[in-house]
PDB file of C-alpha atoms in Angstrom:
ATOM      1  CA  GLU A   1     265.461 -42.793   3.596  1.00  0.00           C
ATOM      2  CA  ALA A   2     268.206 -43.875   1.153  1.00  0.00           C
ATOM      3  CA  ASP A   3     271.287 -45.484   2.369  1.00  0.00           C
ATOM      4  CA  ILE A   4     273.792 -43.995   0.130  1.00  0.00           C
ATOM      5  CA  TYR A   5     276.636 -42.026   1.526  1.00  0.00           C
ATOM      6  CA  GLN A   6     279.434 -39.754   0.264  1.00  0.00           C
ATOM      7  CA  THR A   7     282.561 -38.479   1.699  1.00  0.00           C
ATOM      8  CA  PRO A   8     283.967 -35.991   1.964  1.00  0.00           C
ATOM      9  CA  ARG A   9     280.863 -33.433   1.882  1.00  0.00           C
ATOM     10  CA  TYR A  10     283.217 -30.577   1.203  1.00  0.00           C
ATOM     11  CA  LEU A  11     287.051 -30.600   0.009  1.00  0.00           C
ATOM     12  CA  VAL A  12     289.216 -27.540  -0.726  1.00  0.00           C
ATOM     13  CA  ILE A  13     292.639 -28.616  -2.195  1.00  0.00           C
ATOM     14  CA  GLY A  14     295.463 -27.109  -4.213  1.00  0.00           C
ATOM     15  CA  THR A  15     296.066 -27.656  -7.870  1.00  0.00           C
ATOM     16  CA  GLY A  16     298.084 -30.949  -8.564  1.00  0.00           C
ATOM     17  CA  LYS A  17     296.735 -33.085  -5.545  1.00  0.00           C
ATOM     18  CA  LYS A  18     295.329 -36.476  -5.955  1.00  0.00           C
ATOM     19  CA  ILE A  19     291.787 -36.914  -4.478  1.00  0.00           C
ATOM     20  CA  THR A  20     289.383 -39.683  -4.131  1.00  0.00           C
ATOM     21  CA  LEU A  21     285.630 -38.946  -3.528  1.00  0.00           C
ATOM     22  CA  GLU A  22     283.978 -42.019  -1.742  1.00  0.00           C
ATOM     23  CA  CYS A  23     280.434 -43.419  -2.530  1.00  0.00           C
ATOM     24  CA  SER A  24     279.084 -46.302  -0.707  1.00  0.00           C
ATOM     25  CA  GLN A  25     275.536 -47.814  -0.411  1.00  0.00           C
ATOM     26  CA  THR A  26     274.055 -50.259   1.939  1.00  0.00           C
ATOM     27  CA  MET A  27     271.099 -51.435  -0.459  1.00  0.00           C
ATOM     28  CA  GLY A  28     272.773 -54.067  -2.387  1.00  0.00           C
ATOM     29  CA  HIS A  29     272.110 -52.205  -5.773  1.00  0.00           C
ATOM     30  CA  ASP A  30     273.985 -53.281  -8.920  1.00  0.00           C
ATOM     31  CA  LYS A  31     273.648 -49.916 -10.852  1.00  0.00           C
ATOM     32  CA  MET A  32     275.882 -46.896  -9.496  1.00  0.00           C
ATOM     33  CA  TYR A  33     276.305 -43.424 -10.999  1.00  0.00           C
ATOM     34  CA  TRP A  34     278.455 -40.393 -10.747  1.00  0.00           C
ATOM     35  CA  TYR A  35     276.931 -37.004 -11.969  1.00  0.00           C
ATOM     36  CA  GLN A  36     278.811 -33.756 -11.876  1.00  0.00           C
ATOM     37  CA  GLN A  37     276.802 -30.567 -11.315  1.00  0.00           C
ATOM     38  CA  ASP A  38     277.904 -26.870 -11.270  1.00  0.00           C
ATOM     39  CA  PRO A  39     275.670 -24.441  -9.415  1.00  0.00           C
ATOM     40  CA  GLY A  40     272.346 -23.707 -10.950  1.00  0.00           C
ATOM     41  CA  MET A  41     273.212 -26.030 -13.899  1.00  0.00           C
ATOM     42  CA  GLU A  42     272.097 -29.434 -15.005  1.00  0.00           C
ATOM     43  CA  LEU A  43     273.436 -32.734 -13.996  1.00  0.00           C
ATOM     44  CA  HIS A  44     275.950 -34.354 -16.101  1.00  0.00           C
ATOM     45  CA  LEU A  45     276.712 -38.104 -16.155  1.00  0.00           C
ATOM     46  CA  ILE A  46     280.432 -38.874 -15.996  1.00  0.00           C
ATOM     47  CA  HIS A  47     280.638 -42.382 -14.928  1.00  0.00           C
ATOM     48  CA  TYR A  48     278.325 -45.344 -14.434  1.00  0.00           C
ATOM     49  CA  SER A  49     278.670 -49.024 -13.412  1.00  0.00           C
ATOM     50  CA  TYR A  50     276.394 -51.925 -14.060  1.00  0.00           C
ATOM     51  CA  GLY A  51     278.017 -54.105 -11.272  1.00  0.00           C
ATOM     52  CA  VAL A  52     281.284 -55.278  -9.893  1.00  0.00           C
ATOM     53  CA  ASN A  53     284.285 -54.764 -12.546  1.00  0.00           C
ATOM     54  CA  SER A  54     282.029 -52.846 -14.767  1.00  0.00           C
ATOM     55  CA  THR A  55     282.613 -49.082 -15.476  1.00  0.00           C
ATOM     56  CA  GLU A  56     281.437 -47.026 -18.291  1.00  0.00           C
ATOM     57  CA  LYS A  57     281.927 -43.375 -19.311  1.00  0.00           C
ATOM     58  CA  GLY A  58     279.092 -41.059 -19.216  1.00  0.00           C
ATOM     59  CA  ASP A  59     278.111 -38.345 -21.645  1.00  0.00           C
ATOM     60  CA  LEU A  60     280.395 -35.684 -20.180  1.00  0.00           C
ATOM     61  CA  SER A  61     283.961 -36.223 -20.753  1.00  0.00           C
ATOM     62  CA  SER A  62     285.803 -36.292 -17.457  1.00  0.00           C
ATOM     63  CA  GLU A  63     289.416 -36.629 -16.459  1.00  0.00           C
ATOM     64  CA  SER A  64     288.334 -38.631 -13.289  1.00  0.00           C
ATOM     65  CA  THR A  65     288.478 -42.397 -13.203  1.00  0.00           C
ATOM     66  CA  VAL A  66     286.215 -44.874 -11.227  1.00  0.00           C
ATOM     67  CA  SER A  67     286.568 -48.408  -9.968  1.00  0.00           C
ATOM     68  CA  ARG A  68     283.934 -51.034  -8.619  1.00  0.00           C
ATOM     69  CA  ILE A  69     285.530 -53.773  -6.837  1.00  0.00           C
ATOM     70  CA  ARG A  70     282.835 -54.187  -4.424  1.00  0.00           C
ATOM     71  CA  THR A  71     279.058 -53.943  -4.899  1.00  0.00           C
ATOM     72  CA  GLU A  72     278.682 -51.376  -2.195  1.00  0.00           C
ATOM     73  CA  HIS A  73     281.660 -49.058  -3.207  1.00  0.00           C
ATOM     74  CA  PHE A  74     282.064 -46.745  -6.256  1.00  0.00           C
ATOM     75  CA  PRO A  75     284.865 -44.255  -5.517  1.00  0.00           C
ATOM     76  CA  LEU A  76     285.906 -41.531  -8.071  1.00  0.00           C
ATOM     77  CA  THR A  77     289.557 -40.389  -8.303  1.00  0.00           C
ATOM     78  CA  LEU A  78     291.130 -37.260  -9.840  1.00  0.00           C
ATOM     79  CA  GLU A  79     294.877 -38.137 -10.364  1.00  0.00           C
ATOM     80  CA  SER A  80     295.806 -34.311 -10.517  1.00  0.00           C
ATOM     81  CA  ALA A  81     293.199 -31.803  -9.287  1.00  0.00           C
ATOM     82  CA  ARG A  82     292.752 -28.573 -11.525  1.00  0.00           C
ATOM     83  CA  PRO A  83     290.684 -25.667 -10.812  1.00  0.00           C
ATOM     84  CA  SER A  84     288.347 -26.628 -13.793  1.00  0.00           C
ATOM     85  CA  HIS A  85     287.426 -29.537 -11.446  1.00  0.00           C
ATOM     86  CA  THR A  86     285.783 -27.458  -9.149  1.00  0.00           C
ATOM     87  CA  SER A  87     282.086 -28.733  -8.974  1.00  0.00           C
ATOM     88  CA  GLN A  88     279.627 -30.867  -7.038  1.00  0.00           C
ATOM     89  CA  TYR A  89     279.945 -34.354  -7.468  1.00  0.00           C
ATOM     90  CA  LEU A  90     276.774 -36.486  -6.821  1.00  0.00           C
ATOM     91  CA  CYS A  91     276.781 -40.325  -6.446  1.00  0.00           C
ATOM     92  CA  ALA A  92     273.683 -42.342  -7.212  1.00  0.00           C
ATOM     93  CA  SER A  93     272.491 -45.997  -7.063  1.00  0.00           C
ATOM     94  CA  SER A  94     269.574 -48.023  -8.257  1.00  0.00           C
ATOM     95  CA  ALA A  95     268.228 -51.594  -8.080  1.00  0.00           C
ATOM     96  CA  LEU A  96     266.766 -51.169 -11.691  1.00  0.00           C
ATOM     97  CA  GLY A  97     266.974 -54.015 -14.061  1.00  0.00           C
ATOM     98  CA  THR A  98     265.466 -55.187 -17.139  1.00  0.00           C
ATOM     99  CA  GLY A  99     261.749 -54.590 -17.089  1.00  0.00           C
ATOM    100  CA  PHE A 100     262.068 -52.962 -13.912  1.00  0.00           C
ATOM    101  CA  ALA A 101     262.654 -49.232 -13.351  1.00  0.00           C
ATOM    102  CA  GLY A 102     263.381 -48.474  -9.819  1.00  0.00           C
ATOM    103  CA  GLU A 103     264.456 -45.144  -8.572  1.00  0.00           C
ATOM    104  CA  LEU A 104     267.800 -43.437  -8.364  1.00  0.00           C
ATOM    105  CA  PHE A 105     268.970 -42.786  -4.824  1.00  0.00           C
ATOM    106  CA  PHE A 106     271.477 -39.813  -4.459  1.00  0.00           C
ATOM    107  CA  GLY A 107     273.764 -39.193  -1.999  1.00  0.00           C
ATOM    108  CA  GLU A 108     274.200 -35.744  -0.389  1.00  0.00           C
ATOM    109  CA  GLY A 109     276.902 -34.842  -2.689  1.00  0.00           C
ATOM    110  CA  SER A 110     280.723 -33.909  -2.470  1.00  0.00           C
ATOM    111  CA  ARG A 111     281.377 -30.245  -3.124  1.00  0.00           C
ATOM    112  CA  LEU A 112     285.212 -30.056  -4.519  1.00  0.00           C
ATOM    113  CA  THR A 113     286.833 -26.590  -4.757  1.00  0.00           C
ATOM    114  CA  VAL A 114     290.470 -26.704  -6.286  1.00  0.00           C
ATOM    115  CA  LEU A 115     292.542 -23.633  -5.711  1.00  0.00           C
TER     116      LEU A 115
ATOM    117  CA  LEU B   1     268.799 -42.704 -25.875  1.00  0.00           C
ATOM    118  CA  ALA B   2     265.695 -40.819 -25.301  1.00  0.00           C
ATOM    119  CA  LYS B   3     266.396 -36.928 -25.111  1.00  0.00           C
ATOM    120  CA  THR B   4     263.957 -34.957 -23.023  1.00  0.00           C
ATOM    121  CA  THR B   5     262.816 -31.605 -23.638  1.00  0.00           C
ATOM    122  CA  GLN B   6     261.197 -29.441 -20.897  1.00  0.00           C
ATOM    123  CA  PRO B   7     260.325 -25.625 -20.341  1.00  0.00           C
ATOM    124  CA  ILE B   8     263.418 -23.994 -18.696  1.00  0.00           C
ATOM    125  CA  SER B   9     261.140 -22.242 -15.984  1.00  0.00           C
ATOM    126  CA  MET B  10     257.786 -21.642 -14.628  1.00  0.00           C
ATOM    127  CA  ASP B  11     256.117 -19.483 -12.183  1.00  0.00           C
ATOM    128  CA  SER B  12     253.021 -20.292  -9.875  1.00  0.00           C
ATOM    129  CA  TYR B  13     251.353 -18.971  -6.929  1.00  0.00           C
ATOM    130  CA  GLU B  14     250.628 -20.754  -3.647  1.00  0.00           C
ATOM    131  CA  GLY B  15     247.592 -22.936  -4.015  1.00  0.00           C
ATOM    132  CA  GLN B  16     247.804 -23.398  -7.673  1.00  0.00           C
ATOM    133  CA  GLU B  17     248.021 -26.550  -9.548  1.00  0.00           C
ATOM    134  CA  VAL B  18     251.145 -26.856 -11.721  1.00  0.00           C
ATOM    135  CA  ASN B  19     251.656 -28.779 -14.718  1.00  0.00           C
ATOM    136  CA  ILE B  20     254.986 -29.435 -16.256  1.00  0.00           C
ATOM    137  CA  THR B  21     255.273 -31.215 -19.536  1.00  0.00           C
ATOM    138  CA  CYS B  22     258.121 -33.034 -20.992  1.00  0.00           C
ATOM    139  CA  SER B  23     258.618 -34.283 -24.515  1.00  0.00           C
ATOM    140  CA  HIS B  24     260.653 -37.457 -25.184  1.00  0.00           C
ATOM    141  CA  ASN B  25     259.820 -38.338 -28.904  1.00  0.00           C
ATOM    142  CA  ASN B  26     262.397 -41.163 -29.258  1.00  0.00           C
ATOM    143  CA  ILE B  27     261.286 -43.128 -26.093  1.00  0.00           C
ATOM    144  CA  ALA B  28     261.960 -46.618 -26.304  1.00  0.00           C
ATOM    145  CA  THR B  29     259.289 -49.383 -26.074  1.00  0.00           C
ATOM    146  CA  ASN B  30     260.567 -50.449 -22.434  1.00  0.00           C
ATOM    147  CA  ASP B  31     261.571 -47.131 -21.097  1.00  0.00           C
ATOM    148  CA  TYR B  32     260.094 -45.811 -18.086  1.00  0.00           C
ATOM    149  CA  ILE B  33     259.285 -42.030 -17.244  1.00  0.00           C
ATOM    150  CA  THR B  34     260.480 -40.807 -13.810  1.00  0.00           C
ATOM    151  CA  TRP B  35     260.487 -37.322 -12.527  1.00  0.00           C
ATOM    152  CA  TYR B  36     262.844 -35.967  -9.919  1.00  0.00           C
ATOM    153  CA  GLN B  37     262.864 -32.901  -7.649  1.00  0.00           C
ATOM    154  CA  GLN B  38     265.966 -31.104  -6.818  1.00  0.00           C
ATOM    155  CA  PHE B  39     266.625 -28.177  -4.085  1.00  0.00           C
ATOM    156  CA  PRO B  40     269.790 -26.388  -4.273  1.00  0.00           C
ATOM    157  CA  SER B  41     272.876 -28.158  -3.018  1.00  0.00           C
ATOM    158  CA  GLN B  42     271.043 -31.420  -2.637  1.00  0.00           C
ATOM    159  CA  GLY B  43     270.721 -34.506  -4.818  1.00  0.00           C
ATOM    160  CA  PRO B  44     267.800 -35.177  -6.845  1.00  0.00           C
ATOM    161  CA  ARG B  45     264.772 -36.871  -5.203  1.00  0.00           C
ATOM    162  CA  PHE B  46     262.258 -39.307  -6.837  1.00  0.00           C
ATOM    163  CA  ILE B  47     258.661 -37.890  -7.262  1.00  0.00           C
ATOM    164  CA  ILE B  48     256.899 -40.271  -9.380  1.00  0.00           C
ATOM    165  CA  GLN B  49     257.515 -42.801 -12.095  1.00  0.00           C
ATOM    166  CA  GLY B  50     255.097 -44.308 -14.914  1.00  0.00           C
ATOM    167  CA  TYR B  51     255.065 -46.348 -18.125  1.00  0.00           C
ATOM    168  CA  LYS B  52     251.714 -45.326 -19.484  1.00  0.00           C
ATOM    169  CA  THR B  53     248.254 -43.880 -18.966  1.00  0.00           C
ATOM    170  CA  LYS B  54     248.136 -42.117 -15.271  1.00  0.00           C
ATOM    171  CA  VAL B  55     249.813 -42.577 -12.042  1.00  0.00           C
ATOM    172  CA  THR B  56     249.184 -40.945  -8.754  1.00  0.00           C
ATOM    173  CA  ASN B  57     250.684 -40.914  -5.421  1.00  0.00           C
ATOM    174  CA  GLU B  58     250.552 -38.739  -2.471  1.00  0.00           C
ATOM    175  CA  VAL B  59     252.623 -35.771  -3.832  1.00  0.00           C
ATOM    176  CA  ALA B  60     251.756 -35.870  -7.578  1.00  0.00           C
ATOM    177  CA  SER B  61     250.264 -37.276 -10.627  1.00  0.00           C
ATOM    178  CA  LEU B  62     251.861 -38.245 -13.897  1.00  0.00           C
ATOM    179  CA  PHE B  63     249.922 -38.293 -17.273  1.00  0.00           C
ATOM    180  CA  ILE B  64     251.345 -40.115 -20.029  1.00  0.00           C
ATOM    181  CA  PRO B  65     249.326 -40.337 -23.373  1.00  0.00           C
ATOM    182  CA  ALA B  66     249.099 -43.438 -25.464  1.00  0.00           C
ATOM    183  CA  ASP B  67     252.029 -42.643 -27.752  1.00  0.00           C
ATOM    184  CA  ARG B  68     254.162 -41.946 -24.735  1.00  0.00           C
ATOM    185  CA  LYS B  69     255.979 -39.172 -26.628  1.00  0.00           C
ATOM    186  CA  SER B  70     255.378 -36.853 -23.843  1.00  0.00           C
ATOM    187  CA  SER B  71     254.438 -36.854 -20.187  1.00  0.00           C
ATOM    188  CA  THR B  72     252.912 -34.157 -17.807  1.00  0.00           C
ATOM    189  CA  LEU B  73     253.804 -33.850 -14.075  1.00  0.00           C
ATOM    190  CA  SER B  74     250.892 -32.347 -12.188  1.00  0.00           C
ATOM    191  CA  LEU B  75     251.495 -30.902  -8.746  1.00  0.00           C
ATOM    192  CA  PRO B  76     248.223 -29.987  -6.841  1.00  0.00           C
ATOM    193  CA  ARG B  77     248.055 -27.017  -4.748  1.00  0.00           C
ATOM    194  CA  VAL B  78     251.781 -26.049  -4.693  1.00  0.00           C
ATOM    195  CA  SER B  79     253.385 -24.204  -1.697  1.00  0.00           C
ATOM    196  CA  LEU B  80     256.431 -22.319  -1.276  1.00  0.00           C
ATOM    197  CA  SER B  81     258.455 -25.515  -0.255  1.00  0.00           C
ATOM    198  CA  ASP B  82     257.706 -26.668  -3.878  1.00  0.00           C
ATOM    199  CA  THR B  83     260.200 -24.177  -5.337  1.00  0.00           C
ATOM    200  CA  ALA B  84     262.726 -26.420  -6.989  1.00  0.00           C
ATOM    201  CA  VAL B  85     264.096 -27.744 -10.278  1.00  0.00           C
ATOM    202  CA  TYR B  86     262.142 -30.710 -11.682  1.00  0.00           C
ATOM    203  CA  TYR B  87     263.884 -33.195 -14.032  1.00  0.00           C
ATOM    204  CA  CYS B  88     261.972 -35.700 -16.357  1.00  0.00           C
ATOM    205  CA  LEU B  89     264.269 -38.892 -17.039  1.00  0.00           C
ATOM    206  CA  VAL B  90     263.552 -41.680 -19.507  1.00  0.00           C
ATOM    207  CA  GLY B  91     265.096 -44.823 -19.540  1.00  0.00           C
ATOM    208  CA  ALA B  92     265.925 -47.982 -17.352  1.00  0.00           C
ATOM    209  CA  GLY B  93     264.211 -50.307 -19.645  1.00  0.00           C
ATOM    210  CA  ASP B  94     265.996 -52.790 -21.949  1.00  0.00           C
ATOM    211  CA  SER B  95     267.631 -50.109 -23.798  1.00  0.00           C
ATOM    212  CA  SER B  96     270.112 -48.525 -21.547  1.00  0.00           C
ATOM    213  CA  TYR B  97     270.772 -47.849 -17.794  1.00  0.00           C
ATOM    214  CA  LYS B  98     272.667 -44.957 -18.875  1.00  0.00           C
ATOM    215  CA  LEU B  99     270.571 -42.498 -17.160  1.00  0.00           C
ATOM    216  CA  ILE B 100     270.912 -38.780 -18.634  1.00  0.00           C
ATOM    217  CA  PHE B 101     269.159 -35.721 -17.037  1.00  0.00           C
ATOM    218  CA  GLY B 102     267.827 -33.045 -19.111  1.00  0.00           C
ATOM    219  CA  SER B 103     268.034 -29.468 -18.244  1.00  0.00           C
ATOM    220  CA  GLY B 104     265.057 -29.489 -15.917  1.00  0.00           C
ATOM    221  CA  THR B 105     262.379 -26.966 -15.192  1.00  0.00           C
ATOM    222  CA  ARG B 106     262.903 -24.342 -12.545  1.00  0.00           C
ATOM    223  CA  LEU B 107     259.640 -23.646 -10.756  1.00  0.00           C
ATOM    224  CA  LEU B 108     259.308 -20.710  -8.624  1.00  0.00           C
ATOM    225  CA  VAL B 109     256.236 -20.658  -6.209  1.00  0.00           C
ATOM    226  CA  ARG B 110     255.245 -17.095  -5.181  1.00  0.00           C
ATOM    227  CA  PRO B 111     253.179 -16.119  -2.056  1.00  0.00           C
TER     228      PRO B 111
END
């Protein structure tokens, strides 16, 4: 069973609020990812990290930001939430490296609703 | 980055074998091919991974031809609980750790 945790699982907030979605893994994985997924739609990569102090933007433009100060922690922040940010956010991690594929382990997701 | 193409949806019946094919024409030399299963409101779950030829585990088989430009996930004797979205993901070699999912294949298993 994967040891990757996301909090909160569900969040309903008003427009303009600042929110942080937490993601933590206890597997010591270097690579971590944030995906955004609307109901019934495909996953979109919004951020990823190779390791501590390294973050990259994904393919889907996002107003969110991320940080990677510790290996196990990869929080995602929205400075001013809007209704268009309503979605499910999935965090994942992997031990993959050069020549070693490994698998992505996903958290249970954070479902955000902005009113 | 290797882009993947899969059928949008497939229908099957319980007990049948299901084969889902994924095209990845520009796969890089060191890229692996990985398949994931996703149920509603959950994160994707790893099914199987391969580099070339055939790989089999307790739930599925993965067939990869010599040119590696496509792959086929085979689910033997599906049940209703196999109704889910299946994603083919290519990457994690030397080229990139930027793992991008395609549209996936929505499999519906009927009684």
